[in-house]
mmCIF file of C-alpha atoms in Angstrom:
data_model
loop_
_atom_site.group_PDB
_atom_site.id
_atom_site.type_symbol
_atom_site.label_atom_id
_atom_site.label_comp_id
_atom_site.label_asym_id
_atom_site.label_seq_id
_atom_site.Cartn_x
_atom_site.Cartn_y
_atom_site.Cartn_z
ATOM 1 C CA MET A 1 0.000 0.000 0.000
ATOM 2 C CA ARG A 2 1.290 3.461 -0.903
ATOM 3 C CA ILE A 3 0.459 6.127 1.658
ATOM 4 C CA LYS A 4 0.459 9.867 1.084
ATOM 5 C CA ASP A 5 -0.252 12.975 3.169
ATOM 6 C CA THR A 6 -3.320 14.899 2.013
ATOM 7 C CA ALA A 7 -4.415 18.521 2.295
ATOM 8 C CA GLU A 8 -7.265 19.219 4.719
ATOM 9 C CA SER A 9 -8.376 22.263 6.698
ATOM 10 C CA TRP A 10 -10.821 22.082 9.605
ATOM 11 C CA GLN A 11 -13.058 25.080 10.292
ATOM 12 C CA VAL A 12 -11.586 27.908 12.359
ATOM 13 C CA THR A 13 -14.171 30.088 14.097
ATOM 14 C CA ALA A 14 -11.755 32.620 15.608
ATOM 15 C CA THR A 15 -8.053 33.423 15.544
ATOM 16 C CA GLU A 16 -5.678 35.803 17.294
ATOM 17 C CA THR A 17 -1.942 36.437 17.430
ATOM 18 C CA PRO A 18 -0.893 36.957 21.066
ATOM 19 C CA PHE A 19 2.820 37.244 20.207
ATOM 20 C CA THR A 20 4.739 38.573 17.213
ATOM 21 C CA GLY A 21 8.511 38.205 17.094
ATOM 22 C CA ASN A 22 11.223 39.220 14.670
ATOM 23 C CA LYS A 23 10.798 36.258 12.298
ATOM 24 C CA THR A 24 7.969 34.170 13.746
ATOM 25 C CA SER A 25 4.754 34.628 15.701
ATOM 26 C CA VAL A 26 2.359 32.618 17.858
ATOM 27 C CA ARG A 27 -1.227 32.127 16.723
ATOM 28 C CA THR A 28 -4.249 30.817 18.606
ATOM 29 C CA ASP A 29 -7.028 29.279 16.495
ATOM 30 C CA VAL A 30 -10.410 28.078 17.724
ATOM 31 C CA VAL A 31 -10.857 24.866 15.721
ATOM 32 C CA VAL A 32 -14.066 22.887 15.215
ATOM 33 C CA MET A 33 -13.578 19.173 15.984
ATOM 34 C CA PRO A 34 -15.376 16.339 14.115
ATOM 35 C CA ASP A 35 -17.963 16.053 16.917
ATOM 36 C CA GLY A 36 -18.807 19.764 16.683
ATOM 37 C CA SER A 37 -16.925 20.851 19.794
ATOM 38 C CA THR A 38 -14.239 23.529 19.617
ATOM 39 C CA VAL A 39 -10.719 23.603 21.030
ATOM 40 C CA ASN A 40 -7.920 26.175 21.112
ATOM 41 C CA ARG A 41 -4.772 25.318 19.177
ATOM 42 C CA ASP A 42 -1.646 27.415 19.805
ATOM 43 C CA TYR A 43 1.174 27.177 17.277
ATOM 44 C CA GLN A 44 4.199 29.000 15.970
ATOM 45 C CA VAL A 45 3.778 30.631 12.562
ATOM 46 C CA HIS A 46 7.002 30.237 10.584
ATOM 47 C CA PRO A 47 8.036 31.516 7.126
ATOM 48 C CA GLY A 48 9.641 28.201 6.167
ATOM 49 C CA SER A 49 13.246 27.137 5.682
ATOM 50 C CA VAL A 50 15.684 25.487 3.345
ATOM 51 C CA ALA A 51 18.624 23.220 4.158
ATOM 52 C CA VAL A 52 21.452 21.793 2.070
ATOM 53 C CA VAL A 53 23.247 18.459 2.163
ATOM 54 C CA ALA A 54 26.380 19.448 0.241
ATOM 55 C CA LEU A 55 28.195 16.283 -0.844
ATOM 56 C CA ASP A 56 31.735 16.539 -2.177
ATOM 57 C CA GLY A 57 33.554 14.201 -4.553
ATOM 58 C CA GLN A 58 35.055 12.226 -1.653
ATOM 59 C CA GLY A 59 31.693 11.321 -0.141
ATOM 60 C CA ARG A 60 31.922 13.944 2.603
ATOM 61 C CA VAL A 61 29.138 16.259 3.731
ATOM 62 C CA VAL A 62 29.689 19.934 4.553
ATOM 63 C CA VAL A 63 28.620 20.551 8.170
ATOM 64 C CA ILE A 64 28.791 23.458 10.573
ATOM 65 C CA ASN A 65 28.951 23.551 14.369
ATOM 66 C CA GLN A 66 26.795 26.276 15.910
ATOM 67 C CA TYR A 67 25.506 27.232 19.366
ATOM 68 C CA ARG A 68 21.732 26.857 19.777
ATOM 69 C CA HIS A 69 20.546 28.662 22.861
ATOM 70 C CA PRO A 70 17.105 26.995 23.357
ATOM 71 C CA VAL A 71 18.754 23.572 23.806
ATOM 72 C CA ARG A 72 21.986 24.881 25.387
ATOM 73 C CA GLN A 73 24.200 22.918 23.010
ATOM 74 C CA LYS A 74 26.557 23.403 20.104
ATOM 75 C CA LEU A 75 25.026 21.305 17.345
ATOM 76 C CA TRP A 76 26.491 19.929 14.143
ATOM 77 C CA GLU A 77 24.176 21.021 11.345
ATOM 78 C CA ILE A 78 23.971 21.354 7.589
ATOM 79 C CA PRO A 79 23.762 24.845 6.039
ATOM 80 C CA ALA A 80 20.212 26.140 6.405
ATOM 81 C CA GLY A 81 18.215 29.327 6.648
ATOM 82 C CA LEU A 82 14.841 31.008 6.509
ATOM 83 C CA LEU A 83 12.787 31.852 3.474
ATOM 84 C CA ASP A 84 12.996 35.571 4.144
ATOM 85 C CA VAL A 85 10.491 36.689 1.526
ATOM 86 C CA PRO A 86 7.000 35.188 0.940
ATOM 87 C CA GLY A 87 7.065 33.199 -2.297
ATOM 88 C CA GLU A 88 10.876 33.183 -2.395
ATOM 89 C CA ASN A 89 12.330 30.549 -4.705
ATOM 90 C CA PRO A 90 13.677 27.869 -2.325
ATOM 91 C CA LEU A 91 16.531 26.855 -4.642
ATOM 92 C CA ARG A 92 17.817 30.431 -4.718
ATOM 93 C CA ALA A 93 17.533 30.600 -0.937
ATOM 94 C CA ALA A 94 19.451 27.332 -0.551
ATOM 95 C CA GLN A 95 22.209 28.538 -2.863
ATOM 96 C CA ARG A 96 22.445 31.720 -0.799
ATOM 97 C CA GLU A 97 22.714 29.804 2.482
ATOM 98 C CA LEU A 98 25.403 27.475 1.149
ATOM 99 C CA TYR A 99 27.411 30.486 0.032
ATOM 100 C CA GLU A 100 26.925 32.476 3.229
ATOM 101 C CA GLU A 101 27.577 29.664 5.700
ATOM 102 C CA ALA A 102 30.155 27.552 3.864
ATOM 103 C CA HIS A 103 31.445 29.793 1.028
ATOM 104 C CA VAL A 104 30.687 26.963 -1.367
ATOM 105 C CA LYS A 105 28.746 26.741 -4.626
ATOM 106 C CA ALA A 106 27.371 23.659 -6.380
ATOM 107 C CA ALA A 107 26.681 22.829 -10.027
ATOM 108 C CA ASP A 108 24.154 20.029 -9.412
ATOM 109 C CA TRP A 109 21.052 20.444 -7.240
ATOM 110 C CA ARG A 110 18.246 18.008 -6.376
ATOM 111 C CA VAL A 111 15.453 17.865 -3.811
ATOM 112 C CA LEU A 112 16.168 15.288 -1.119
ATOM 113 C CA THR A 113 12.963 15.658 0.893
ATOM 114 C CA ASP A 114 10.330 18.062 2.240
ATOM 115 C CA VAL A 115 9.406 17.952 5.921
ATOM 116 C CA TYR A 116 7.393 19.670 8.632
ATOM 117 C CA THR A 117 9.735 20.011 11.592
ATOM 118 C CA SER A 118 7.145 19.945 14.394
ATOM 119 C CA PRO A 119 3.608 19.896 12.957
ATOM 120 C CA GLY A 120 1.936 19.537 16.344
ATOM 121 C CA GLY A 121 3.046 23.013 17.388
ATOM 122 C CA CYS A 122 4.624 24.816 14.435
ATOM 123 C CA ASP A 123 3.814 25.242 10.735
ATOM 124 C CA GLU A 124 7.480 25.359 9.672
ATOM 125 C CA ALA A 125 8.090 23.551 6.380
ATOM 126 C CA VAL A 126 11.649 22.730 5.277
ATOM 127 C CA ARG A 127 12.893 21.722 1.851
ATOM 128 C CA VAL A 128 16.159 19.791 2.087
ATOM 129 C CA PHE A 129 18.318 19.908 -1.026
ATOM 130 C CA LEU A 130 21.198 17.771 -2.201
ATOM 131 C CA ALA A 131 24.047 19.815 -3.704
ATOM 132 C CA ARG A 132 26.874 18.140 -5.658
ATOM 133 C CA ASP A 133 29.817 19.120 -7.835
ATOM 134 C CA LEU A 134 31.072 21.545 -5.201
ATOM 135 C CA SER A 135 33.601 24.322 -5.603
ATOM 136 C CA GLU A 136 34.721 27.333 -3.612
ATOM 137 C CA ALA A 137 32.587 30.425 -4.098
ATOM 138 C CA GLU A 138 34.185 33.469 -5.664
ATOM 139 C CA GLY A 139 34.823 36.695 -3.800
ATOM 140 C CA GLU A 140 35.147 37.480 -0.116
ATOM 141 C CA ARG A 141 33.474 35.395 2.547
ATOM 142 C CA PHE A 142 30.077 36.553 3.793
ATOM 143 C CA GLU A 143 30.351 38.531 7.018
ATOM 144 C CA VAL A 144 28.674 36.654 9.887
ATOM 145 C CA PHE A 145 27.254 37.919 13.181
ATOM 146 C CA GLU A 146 26.097 36.723 16.616
ATOM 147 C CA GLU A 147 26.058 32.891 16.959
ATOM 148 C CA GLU A 148 27.230 32.463 13.376
ATOM 149 C CA ALA A 149 30.461 34.301 14.171
ATOM 150 C CA ASP A 150 31.477 31.288 16.303
ATOM 151 C CA MET A 151 30.668 28.624 13.692
ATOM 152 C CA GLU A 152 33.102 25.826 12.889
ATOM 153 C CA LEU A 153 33.117 24.316 9.403
ATOM 154 C CA ALA A 154 34.017 20.726 8.514
ATOM 155 C CA ARG A 155 33.581 18.023 5.891
ATOM 156 C CA VAL A 156 32.617 14.672 7.374
ATOM 157 C CA PRO A 157 32.197 11.280 5.647
ATOM 158 C CA LEU A 158 28.549 10.360 5.192
ATOM 159 C CA ALA A 159 29.005 7.056 7.037
ATOM 160 C CA ASP A 160 30.348 8.878 10.107
ATOM 161 C CA LEU A 161 27.302 11.141 10.196
ATOM 162 C CA VAL A 162 24.930 8.181 9.891
ATOM 163 C CA ARG A 163 26.732 6.458 12.753
ATOM 164 C CA GLY A 164 26.546 9.602 14.905
ATOM 165 C CA ILE A 165 22.825 9.997 14.271
ATOM 166 C CA LEU A 166 22.019 6.397 15.160
ATOM 167 C CA ALA A 167 24.276 6.605 18.240
ATOM 168 C CA GLY A 168 22.351 9.600 19.564
ATOM 169 C CA GLU A 169 25.337 11.909 19.194
ATOM 170 C CA LEU A 170 23.900 14.201 16.496
ATOM 171 C CA HIS A 171 20.479 15.775 17.004
ATOM 172 C CA ASN A 172 19.754 18.557 14.527
ATOM 173 C CA THR A 173 16.542 17.884 12.584
ATOM 174 C CA CYS A 174 17.735 18.994 9.149
ATOM 175 C CA LEU A 175 21.042 17.155 9.513
ATOM 176 C CA THR A 176 19.284 13.963 10.581
ATOM 177 C CA VAL A 177 16.611 14.104 7.887
ATOM 178 C CA GLY A 178 19.042 15.124 5.152
ATOM 179 C CA VAL A 179 21.780 12.619 5.947
ATOM 180 C CA LEU A 180 19.442 9.644 6.374
ATOM 181 C CA SER A 181 17.545 10.613 3.208
ATOM 182 C CA LEU A 182 20.830 10.730 1.302
ATOM 183 C CA ALA A 183 21.832 7.324 2.649
ATOM 184 C CA ALA A 184 18.426 5.924 1.669
ATOM 185 C CA ALA A 185 18.671 7.395 -1.825
ATOM 186 C CA LEU A 186 22.130 5.896 -2.333
ATOM 187 C CA ALA A 187 20.855 2.502 -1.177
ATOM 188 C CA GLY A 188 17.751 2.790 -3.367
ATOM 189 C CA ASP A 189 17.237 4.193 -6.849
ATOM 190 C CA GLY A 190 20.308 6.449 -6.764
ATOM 191 C CA LEU A 191 20.812 10.207 -6.618
ATOM 192 C CA ASP A 192 19.866 10.868 -10.228
ATOM 193 C CA ALA A 193 16.361 9.589 -9.438
ATOM 194 C CA LEU A 194 15.768 12.402 -6.936
ATOM 195 C CA ARG A 195 13.297 15.154 -7.785
ATOM 196 C CA PRO A 196 14.517 18.166 -9.807
ATOM 197 C CA ALA A 197 15.653 21.156 -7.769
ATOM 198 C CA GLU A 198 12.642 23.315 -8.672
ATOM 199 C CA SER A 199 9.957 20.679 -8.116
ATOM 200 C CA PRO A 200 6.622 22.033 -6.818
ATOM 201 C CA TRP A 201 6.379 22.532 -3.056
ATOM 202 C CA PRO A 202 2.735 22.900 -1.970
ATOM 203 C CA ALA A 203 3.723 23.793 1.597
ATOM 204 C CA ARG A 204 5.510 26.925 0.356
ATOM 205 C CA PRO A 205 4.448 27.758 -3.227
ATOM 206 C CA PHE A 206 6.991 29.740 -5.218
ATOM 207 C CA GLU A 207 7.692 31.168 -8.648
ATOM 208 C CA ALA A 208 10.455 29.526 -10.661
#
């Protein structure tokens, strides 16, 4: 049996936004349940994100180490960032993030997977790309600030990242999803069978 997520929207009788932050906000919806009762659902409203599994010719993945204050840890992650503009082309955003965080460009791009990071409490959607045929970006490095100023950059063999994930040593969502998706693709139909880089993304529609 092939299973597939489907679009559905239950009736909302009232909504308010009790908190608005710099990039995200919190919304409270009054939602009608199947039995006719109503409940309040609080969730974070998020613009969406992109992430990049950048794979070099030696089978290594570009990763960064960055402090994440909410969990009080320095996490190994893949380059990622917000969709800053509504309707922004996710491929262009991913190329920007790879340049800004790793000073790398790629000639071959595919979609690895699309995920909701925490659909019970946040509407964030992330498109995870695979980038291959890497080379150094031209020009000066992008100037970084705040937590990003302390980032460490590395290239780690894919097998080592898979081992770290399964051992409970690596925890970042995009890293975990991207690395395991890459491993699954390599073990399955191969990387050339992945979706094209500008495949439709219903969660965050965009113009090519």
